[in-house]
Tab-separated table of C-alpha atoms and ligand atoms in Angstrom:
chain	number	residue	atom	x	y	z
B	10	MET	CA	68.557	197.934	179.479
B	11	SER	CA	65.185	197.610	181.093
B	12	LYS	CA	63.682	199.627	183.909
B	13	TRP	CA	64.354	196.611	186.133
B	14	GLU	CA	68.124	196.918	185.873
B	15	ARG	CA	68.460	198.467	189.328
B	16	PHE	CA	67.138	195.240	190.841
B	17	LEU	CA	69.545	192.892	189.069
B	18	SER	CA	72.240	191.104	191.052
B	19	LYS	CA	75.837	192.032	190.248
B	20	GLU	CA	76.407	188.672	188.618
B	21	THR	CA	73.340	188.953	186.394
B	22	ALA	CA	74.552	192.327	185.194
B	23	LEU	CA	77.564	190.489	183.712
B	24	LEU	CA	75.273	188.506	181.403
B	25	LYS	CA	75.287	190.699	178.327
B	26	THR	CA	72.832	190.109	175.540
B	27	SER	CA	74.833	189.181	172.507
B	28	GLU	CA	74.437	191.491	169.514
B	29	ILE	CA	75.093	188.452	167.345
B	30	ARG	CA	72.239	186.513	168.887
B	31	ASP	CA	70.006	189.544	168.399
B	32	LEU	CA	71.009	189.746	164.741
B	33	LEU	CA	70.530	186.036	164.155
B	34	LYS	CA	67.134	186.180	165.811
B	35	LEU	CA	66.015	188.501	163.037
B	36	THR	CA	66.505	185.623	160.595
B	37	GLU	CA	64.143	183.246	162.385
B	38	GLY	CA	61.326	182.107	160.118
B	39	LYS	CA	63.029	183.768	157.121
B	40	ASN	CA	64.502	181.973	154.168
B	41	VAL	CA	68.105	182.073	155.381
B	42	ILE	CA	70.730	179.361	154.931
B	43	SER	CA	72.088	179.056	158.432
B	44	PHE	CA	75.674	178.074	159.075
B	45	ALA	CA	75.290	179.742	162.467
B	46	GLY	CA	73.797	177.081	164.712
B	47	GLY	CA	75.240	173.871	166.024
B	48	LEU	CA	72.245	171.680	165.316
B	49	PRO	CA	72.555	167.999	164.461
B	50	ASP	CA	70.995	166.846	161.204
B	51	PRO	CA	67.468	165.766	162.279
B	52	SER	CA	67.664	162.730	159.979
B	53	THR	CA	70.129	161.277	162.519
B	54	PHE	CA	67.516	161.163	165.292
B	55	PRO	CA	66.490	157.515	165.813
B	56	ALA	CA	62.838	158.485	166.197
B	57	GLU	CA	61.395	155.000	165.607
B	58	ASP	CA	63.679	153.433	168.218
B	59	ILE	CA	62.844	156.211	170.667
B	60	LYS	CA	59.143	155.606	170.081
B	61	ASN	CA	59.541	151.893	170.872
B	62	ILE	CA	61.703	152.592	173.903
B	63	SER	CA	59.240	155.199	175.232
B	64	ASP	CA	56.457	152.610	175.026
B	65	TYR	CA	58.640	150.065	176.788
B	66	VAL	CA	59.623	152.506	179.541
B	67	LEU	CA	56.017	153.549	180.154
B	68	SER	CA	54.836	149.944	180.173
B	69	ASN	CA	57.528	148.749	182.571
B	70	TYR	CA	58.822	151.691	184.587
B	71	ALA	CA	56.040	154.294	184.634
B	72	SER	CA	55.988	154.552	188.417
B	73	ARG	CA	59.667	155.540	188.445
B	74	ALA	CA	60.042	157.222	185.050
B	75	LEU	CA	57.311	159.742	185.864
B	76	GLN	CA	58.405	160.210	189.475
B	77	TYR	CA	61.061	162.406	191.141
B	78	SER	CA	64.423	160.649	191.152
B	79	ALA	CA	67.954	160.848	192.587
B	80	THR	CA	69.988	164.035	192.085
B	81	ALA	CA	72.972	162.206	190.575
B	82	GLY	CA	70.821	160.362	188.032
B	83	ILE	CA	68.910	157.078	187.888
B	84	PRO	CA	71.126	154.034	188.642
B	85	GLU	CA	70.275	152.372	185.314
B	86	LEU	CA	71.644	155.311	183.330
B	87	ARG	CA	74.705	155.770	185.513
B	88	GLN	CA	75.510	152.100	184.974
B	89	GLN	CA	75.038	152.387	181.221
B	90	LEU	CA	77.261	155.478	181.217
B	91	VAL	CA	79.998	153.427	182.854
B	92	ASN	CA	79.671	151.100	179.839
B	93	LEU	CA	79.555	153.944	177.304
B	94	SER	CA	82.595	155.574	178.933
B	95	ALA	CA	84.505	152.320	178.473
B	96	GLN	CA	83.858	152.648	174.739
B	97	ARG	CA	85.750	155.961	174.897
B	98	GLY	CA	88.555	154.240	176.806
B	99	ILE	CA	87.586	155.472	180.275
B	100	THR	CA	87.833	152.431	182.546
B	101	GLY	CA	88.277	151.705	186.242
B	102	ILE	CA	85.222	153.742	187.206
B	103	ASP	CA	81.822	152.852	188.657
B	104	GLU	CA	78.404	154.524	188.951
B	105	ASP	CA	79.637	156.736	191.765
B	106	ASN	CA	82.012	158.425	189.330
B	107	ILE	CA	79.075	159.355	187.072
B	108	PHE	CA	76.704	162.291	187.399
B	109	VAL	CA	73.798	162.945	185.021
B	110	THR	CA	73.078	166.546	184.017
B	111	VAL	CA	70.648	168.579	181.929
B	112	GLY	CA	72.900	168.681	178.866
B	113	SER	CA	76.622	169.114	179.248
B	114	GLN	CA	75.863	172.825	179.405
B	115	GLU	CA	74.530	172.355	182.937
B	116	ALA	CA	77.615	170.311	183.789
B	117	LEU	CA	79.888	173.159	182.696
B	118	PHE	CA	77.724	175.691	184.523
B	119	MET	CA	77.893	173.792	187.792
B	120	LEU	CA	81.610	172.977	187.511
B	121	PHE	CA	82.681	176.552	186.784
B	122	ASN	CA	80.463	177.833	189.586
B	123	LEU	CA	81.834	175.243	191.980
B	124	PHE	CA	85.479	175.933	191.249
B	125	VAL	CA	86.036	179.426	189.878
B	126	ASP	CA	86.195	182.524	192.074
B	127	PRO	CA	86.709	186.056	190.750
B	128	GLY	CA	90.381	186.573	189.963
B	129	ASP	CA	91.208	182.860	189.652
B	130	HIS	CA	93.621	181.994	186.859
B	131	VAL	CA	91.716	180.022	184.250
B	132	PHE	CA	93.167	178.661	181.003
B	133	VAL	CA	91.032	178.342	177.881
B	134	GLU	CA	91.778	177.543	174.280
B	135	SER	CA	91.646	180.539	172.015
B	136	PRO	CA	89.179	180.164	170.321
B	137	SER	CA	86.921	178.007	172.515
B	138	TYR	CA	83.262	177.061	172.976
B	139	LEU	CA	81.219	180.236	173.242
B	140	ALA	CA	78.694	179.138	175.866
B	141	ALA	CA	81.427	177.838	178.187
B	142	LEU	CA	83.277	181.136	177.885
B	143	ASN	CA	80.064	182.954	178.801
B	144	ILE	CA	79.669	180.944	182.008
B	145	LEU	CA	83.292	181.643	182.874
B	146	ARG	CA	82.966	185.346	182.080
B	147	ALA	CA	80.234	185.596	184.699
B	148	ARG	CA	82.761	184.268	187.242
B	149	SER	CA	85.193	187.161	186.478
B	150	PRO	CA	88.359	185.061	186.358
B	151	ASN	CA	91.786	186.047	185.065
B	152	PHE	CA	91.704	184.456	181.625
B	153	HIS	CA	94.747	182.975	179.935
B	154	GLY	CA	94.191	182.139	176.264
B	155	ILE	CA	96.159	179.288	174.702
B	156	PRO	CA	96.307	179.819	170.947
B	157	LEU	CA	94.933	176.960	168.899
B	158	THR	CA	97.300	175.493	166.310
B	159	GLU	CA	96.407	172.936	163.634
B	160	ASN	CA	97.180	170.252	166.219
B	161	GLY	CA	95.225	171.608	169.152
B	162	PRO	CA	96.239	174.146	171.798
B	163	ASP	CA	99.850	175.346	171.805
B	164	LEU	CA	101.119	173.590	174.904
B	165	ASP	CA	104.408	175.517	174.851
B	166	VAL	CA	102.389	178.673	175.489
B	167	LEU	CA	100.460	176.901	178.256
B	168	GLU	CA	103.682	175.811	179.890
B	169	SER	CA	105.396	179.176	179.660
B	170	ASP	CA	102.280	180.911	181.080
B	171	LEU	CA	102.221	178.427	183.949
B	172	ARG	CA	105.898	179.029	184.621
B	173	LYS	CA	105.345	182.779	184.606
B	174	LEU	CA	102.420	182.494	187.035
B	175	LYS	CA	104.538	180.406	189.343
B	176	SER	CA	107.395	182.900	189.237
B	177	GLU	CA	104.882	185.546	190.349
B	178	GLY	CA	103.785	183.342	193.238
B	179	LYS	CA	100.320	182.751	191.719
B	180	LYS	CA	98.439	179.498	191.274
B	181	PRO	CA	96.425	178.305	188.271
B	182	LYS	CA	92.900	176.995	189.012
B	183	LEU	CA	91.737	175.131	185.953
B	184	LEU	CA	92.087	174.450	182.268
B	185	TYR	CA	88.956	174.107	180.123
B	186	ILE	CA	89.791	172.082	177.035
B	187	ILE	CA	87.976	170.403	174.129
B	188	PRO	CA	90.751	168.092	172.932
B	189	THR	CA	88.746	166.143	170.339
B	190	ALA	CA	87.137	167.757	167.268
B	191	GLN	CA	87.314	171.111	169.020
B	192	ASN	CA	84.446	173.597	168.780
B	193	PRO	CA	84.999	175.871	166.914
B	194	GLY	CA	88.509	175.014	165.683
B	195	GLY	CA	87.891	171.424	164.509
B	196	THR	CA	91.329	170.368	165.833
B	197	THR	CA	92.262	167.202	167.738
B	198	LEU	CA	95.104	167.042	170.245
B	199	SER	CA	97.529	164.123	169.838
B	200	LEU	CA	97.962	161.413	172.441
B	201	ALA	CA	101.375	162.858	173.337
B	202	GLY	CA	99.745	166.274	173.790
B	203	ARG	CA	97.126	164.778	176.100
B	204	LYS	CA	99.825	163.203	178.253
B	205	ARG	CA	101.652	166.507	178.421
B	206	VAL	CA	98.477	168.302	179.587
B	207	LEU	CA	98.245	165.792	182.437
B	208	GLU	CA	101.897	166.207	183.348
B	209	LEU	CA	101.515	169.985	183.450
B	210	ALA	CA	98.316	169.697	185.517
B	211	SER	CA	100.139	167.528	187.996
B	212	GLU	CA	103.298	169.634	188.102
B	213	TYR	CA	101.490	172.967	188.478
B	214	ASP	CA	98.512	171.556	190.405
B	215	PHE	CA	95.366	172.568	188.534
B	216	LEU	CA	92.117	170.910	187.468
B	217	VAL	CA	91.311	169.952	183.894
B	218	VAL	CA	87.715	170.246	182.690
B	219	GLU	CA	87.645	168.096	179.553
B	220	ASP	CA	84.667	168.669	177.256
B	221	ASP	CA	84.239	165.616	175.023
B	222	ALA	CA	81.080	166.773	173.212
B	223	TYR	CA	82.360	165.431	169.878
B	224	GLY	CA	84.432	162.441	171.013
B	225	PHE	CA	82.034	159.977	169.364
B	226	LEU	CA	81.809	162.105	166.217
B	227	VAL	CA	85.295	161.698	164.788
B	228	PHE	CA	84.795	160.647	161.179
B	229	GLU	CA	88.381	160.606	159.929
B	230	GLY	CA	91.262	158.767	161.566
B	231	ASP	CA	91.097	157.611	165.163
B	232	SER	CA	89.482	159.419	168.044
B	233	PRO	CA	92.279	159.446	170.649
B	234	PRO	CA	91.282	158.411	174.165
B	235	PRO	CA	90.049	161.330	176.258
B	236	ILE	CA	92.512	162.886	178.714
B	237	LYS	CA	90.282	161.389	181.420
B	238	ALA	CA	91.211	157.893	180.198
B	239	LEU	CA	94.861	158.652	181.027
B	240	ASP	CA	94.185	160.416	184.341
B	241	LYS	CA	95.605	158.613	187.359
B	242	GLU	CA	95.219	161.430	189.892
B	243	GLY	CA	91.526	162.185	189.387
B	244	ARG	CA	92.183	165.798	188.484
B	245	VAL	CA	90.379	165.549	185.142
B	246	ILE	CA	86.644	166.244	185.152
B	247	TYR	CA	85.079	164.892	181.971
B	248	THR	CA	81.819	166.064	180.420
B	249	GLY	CA	79.842	164.152	177.787
B	250	THR	CA	76.552	164.770	176.023
B	251	PHE	CA	73.703	162.868	174.387
B	252	SER	CA	72.956	165.905	172.224
B	253	LYS	CA	75.161	164.880	169.306
B	254	ILE	CA	74.729	161.104	169.520
B	255	LEU	CA	71.026	160.717	170.374
B	256	ALA	CA	68.922	163.887	170.490
B	257	PRO	CA	69.649	167.373	171.875
B	258	GLY	CA	65.978	167.791	172.786
B	259	PHE	CA	66.422	165.303	175.627
B	260	ARG	CA	68.813	167.762	177.279
B	261	LEU	CA	70.982	165.023	178.721
B	262	GLY	CA	74.659	165.143	179.557
B	263	TRP	CA	76.979	163.648	182.120
B	264	ILE	CA	80.098	164.136	184.195
B	265	VAL	CA	82.804	161.561	184.925
B	266	ALA	CA	84.913	162.582	187.914
B	267	ASP	CA	86.425	161.649	191.224
B	268	LYS	CA	83.740	160.661	193.760
B	269	ASP	CA	84.459	163.630	196.034
B	270	ILE	CA	83.938	166.003	193.127
B	271	ILE	CA	80.702	164.203	192.196
B	272	HIS	CA	79.548	164.777	195.776
B	273	GLU	CA	80.162	168.538	195.467
B	274	VAL	CA	78.259	168.631	192.162
B	275	GLU	CA	75.385	166.785	193.808
B	276	LEU	CA	75.076	169.426	196.529
B	277	TYR	CA	75.114	172.139	193.886
B	278	LYS	CA	72.508	170.524	191.635
B	279	GLN	CA	70.109	170.129	194.528
B	280	ASN	CA	69.910	173.929	194.468
B	281	VAL	CA	69.644	174.197	190.693
B	282	ASP	CA	66.917	171.744	189.704
B	283	LEU	CA	66.838	168.787	192.134
B	284	HIS	CA	67.515	166.259	189.377
B	285	THR	CA	67.570	165.670	185.633
B	286	PRO	CA	64.180	164.546	184.202
B	287	SER	CA	63.626	160.874	185.039
B	288	PHE	CA	61.744	159.933	181.867
B	289	THR	CA	64.453	160.919	179.368
B	290	GLN	CA	67.068	159.249	181.561
B	291	PHE	CA	65.189	155.942	181.312
B	292	ILE	CA	65.002	156.349	177.540
B	293	ALA	CA	68.718	157.110	177.229
B	294	ALA	CA	69.687	154.168	179.463
B	295	GLU	CA	67.612	151.840	177.316
B	296	ALA	CA	69.034	153.387	174.111
B	297	ILE	CA	72.549	152.499	175.284
B	298	ARG	CA	71.468	149.048	176.481
B	299	ARG	CA	69.864	148.241	173.124
B	300	ASN	CA	72.893	149.619	171.223
B	301	VAL	CA	70.682	152.189	169.511
B	302	ILE	CA	73.350	154.857	169.980
B	303	GLN	CA	76.293	152.666	169.024
B	304	ASN	CA	74.519	151.393	165.880
B	305	ASN	CA	73.553	154.909	164.841
B	306	LEU	CA	77.065	156.378	165.140
B	307	PRO	CA	78.477	155.093	161.817
B	308	LYS	CA	75.536	156.671	159.995
B	309	ILE	CA	76.026	160.036	161.733
B	310	ARG	CA	79.766	159.981	161.093
B	311	SER	CA	79.477	159.187	157.406
B	312	LEU	CA	76.753	161.799	156.894
B	313	TYR	CA	78.834	164.524	158.578
B	314	LYS	CA	81.966	163.488	156.725
B	315	ARG	CA	80.113	163.835	153.422
B	316	LYS	CA	78.742	167.234	154.404
B	317	ARG	CA	82.183	168.368	155.553
B	318	ASP	CA	83.630	167.335	152.202
B	319	VAL	CA	80.943	169.270	150.348
B	320	MET	CA	81.651	172.325	152.494
B	321	LEU	CA	85.448	172.136	152.130
B	322	GLN	CA	85.137	171.749	148.384
B	323	ALA	CA	82.780	174.725	148.119
B	324	ILE	CA	85.095	176.828	150.303
B	325	GLU	CA	88.074	175.874	148.149
B	326	GLU	CA	86.144	176.982	145.090
B	327	HIS	CA	84.592	180.202	146.334
B	328	PHE	CA	86.527	181.701	149.262
B	329	PRO	CA	89.234	184.322	148.678
B	330	LYS	CA	92.693	182.897	148.106
B	331	ASP	CA	94.144	184.564	151.211
B	332	ALA	CA	91.623	182.842	153.524
B	333	LYS	CA	92.603	179.837	155.647
B	334	TRP	CA	90.258	177.272	157.108
B	335	SER	CA	90.305	174.219	159.350
B	336	LYS	CA	89.952	170.692	157.956
B	337	PRO	CA	87.974	169.178	160.817
B	338	VAL	CA	88.310	165.432	161.375
B	339	GLY	CA	85.092	165.358	163.360
B	340	GLY	CA	82.370	167.477	164.885
B	341	MET	CA	80.171	169.928	163.044
B	342	PHE	CA	82.129	173.058	162.181
B	343	VAL	CA	84.694	174.611	159.885
B	344	PHE	CA	86.572	177.591	161.313
B	345	THR	CA	87.859	180.223	158.911
B	346	TRP	CA	90.609	182.843	159.199
B	347	LEU	CA	90.243	185.682	156.711
B	348	SER	CA	92.737	188.392	155.835
B	349	LYS	CA	93.448	190.720	158.762
B	350	GLN	CA	91.421	193.661	157.397
B	351	LYS	CA	88.181	191.647	157.258
B	352	ASP	CA	85.738	192.079	160.123
B	353	THR	CA	83.200	189.258	160.216
B	354	LEU	CA	81.014	191.021	162.770
B	355	SER	CA	80.407	194.045	160.563
B	356	LEU	CA	79.973	191.769	157.531
B	357	LEU	CA	77.199	189.751	159.162
B	358	PRO	CA	74.251	192.081	158.407
B	359	ARG	CA	75.181	192.025	154.699
B	360	ALA	CA	75.478	188.245	154.723
B	361	LEU	CA	72.045	188.006	156.329
B	362	GLU	CA	70.583	190.330	153.692
B	363	ARG	CA	71.821	187.898	151.064
B	364	GLY	CA	70.338	184.974	152.909
B	365	VAL	CA	73.335	183.413	154.720
B	366	ALA	CA	74.092	183.285	158.452
B	367	TYR	CA	77.310	182.380	160.293
B	368	VAL	CA	78.789	183.135	163.704
B	369	PRO	CA	81.482	185.826	163.780
B	370	GLY	CA	84.562	184.274	165.334
B	371	SER	CA	85.201	186.931	167.979
B	372	SER	CA	82.511	185.330	170.174
B	373	PHE	CA	84.782	182.320	170.576
B	374	TYR	CA	87.684	184.333	171.992
B	375	TYR	CA	87.604	185.141	175.691
B	376	ASP	CA	88.891	188.657	174.848
B	377	TYR	CA	86.689	189.072	171.736
B	378	SER	CA	89.730	189.167	169.462
B	379	GLY	CA	89.752	187.082	166.274
B	380	ARG	CA	87.540	189.565	164.439
B	381	ASN	CA	88.710	188.237	161.070
B	382	THR	CA	87.426	184.726	161.832
B	383	MET	CA	84.079	182.961	161.442
B	384	ARG	CA	82.538	179.616	162.356
B	385	ILE	CA	80.426	177.786	159.818
B	386	ASN	CA	78.318	174.728	160.570
B	387	PHE	CA	77.957	171.839	158.152
B	388	SER	CA	75.857	169.344	160.116
B	389	PHE	CA	72.457	171.046	159.767
B	390	PRO	CA	72.191	172.572	156.272
B	391	THR	CA	71.527	170.272	153.318
B	392	GLU	CA	74.323	169.623	150.816
B	393	GLU	CA	72.578	171.888	148.340
B	394	GLN	CA	72.294	174.658	150.914
B	395	ILE	CA	75.981	174.240	151.778
B	396	ARG	CA	77.005	174.679	148.117
B	397	LYS	CA	74.712	177.645	147.583
B	398	GLY	CA	75.428	179.338	150.940
B	399	ILE	CA	79.202	179.049	150.635
B	400	GLU	CA	79.052	180.491	147.127
B	401	ILE	CA	77.102	183.515	148.393
B	402	LEU	CA	79.462	183.925	151.337
B	403	GLY	CA	82.556	183.572	149.137
B	404	GLN	CA	81.218	186.241	146.804
B	405	LEU	CA	80.666	188.616	149.706
B	406	LEU	CA	84.128	187.971	151.154
B	407	LYS	CA	85.774	188.763	147.818
B	408	GLU	CA	84.058	192.163	147.481
J	509	LIG	C1	81.934	171.912	172.911
J	509	LIG	C2	80.538	171.866	173.430
J	509	LIG	N1	80.343	171.630	174.731
J	509	LIG	C3	79.108	171.581	175.256
J	509	LIG	C4	77.988	171.777	174.481
J	509	LIG	C5	76.646	171.765	175.166
J	509	LIG	O1	75.811	170.854	174.639
J	509	LIG	P1	74.590	170.206	175.447
J	509	LIG	O2	74.232	171.132	176.569
J	509	LIG	O3	73.522	170.078	174.447
J	509	LIG	O4	75.101	168.912	175.959
J	509	LIG	C6	78.134	172.032	173.118
J	509	LIG	C7	76.962	172.280	172.266
J	509	LIG	O5	77.024	172.603	171.127
J	509	LIG	C8	79.450	172.075	172.580
J	509	LIG	O6	79.671	172.330	171.285
């Protein structure tokens, strides 16, 4: 650590640099096939539409689009997000239930900071989204991991943990869940499972933070309605993102929640960054209004489905026979379980030497278990890179 360590706040000291990130950084600018990131395929960015919309916004709204704006988001975008939410089955809300954020990452950051105190009992899927776990880790909660099955989190484990907590006189605080095309697991929770989550939340009185980053990116079968769409008590806080359906560079996300919760988030965001950039909000609002996003979705879905198929076929061909892997129905990742003796963290430097990067799975477990797992991305590499990279990786795993 640096000579400045003695000045760091206690909370900052909890932010560890990740050895994986350091390793992956070494590959930047090198000729490495990367299955490590979570980048959309750039061919899905509707650049021409965005160019036209930018012109339109600057011609018609320059005085507002280049100005400071409201903390909760510009009214035009909040209204359009009410419409977009309806397309995910979330109805009965208005603009006051919507809050615009700098990516859904900021939404998660603010929500976990608003609600989680050290020692609070927090439930997460195991594995779960790395960057959300990192925010939570900085809050020093008591983690409870719910193992992921092929059909989403094991709700029997959730229920028995809740019962145990109750018998000890303790209260759960919140559940963080990615029920649709989970990152990294690729699983989707059934409608019945979603209802059961709500029943448990009501019975044991906790909040549900539902991350729907991939809800619009289900390319096989139906995308079940988000838990938020079934929520009658307002205890579900939903986060969405433009990163996977428009462009991650805009850094735009949103929250759908009870108005009182939105008010708390508003107070918090005033301290963080005053408001989300006005200009990109105008562009996103217009992109929804002109159906740019909706019309682009079928193209994104079919591209990712094709890439997933190429990846699954290559894995089938090249990975060791004792490996297991997810068959994601949406999203951008395949998650792999190798034989127990394999350690994907110590294998990574050798994979990088041979020109392939992935993320060791332990990062996705709140307790850094799952050392025999890895996450591989199929949205960014080309089909040729997927075939070649999986062959190299399969070879290495068989040695
Ligand atoms: C599950 C999940 N949630 C949230 C995010 C954050 O995305 P953004 O901040 O770009 O909206 C990601 C990004 O990959 C993700 O996979």
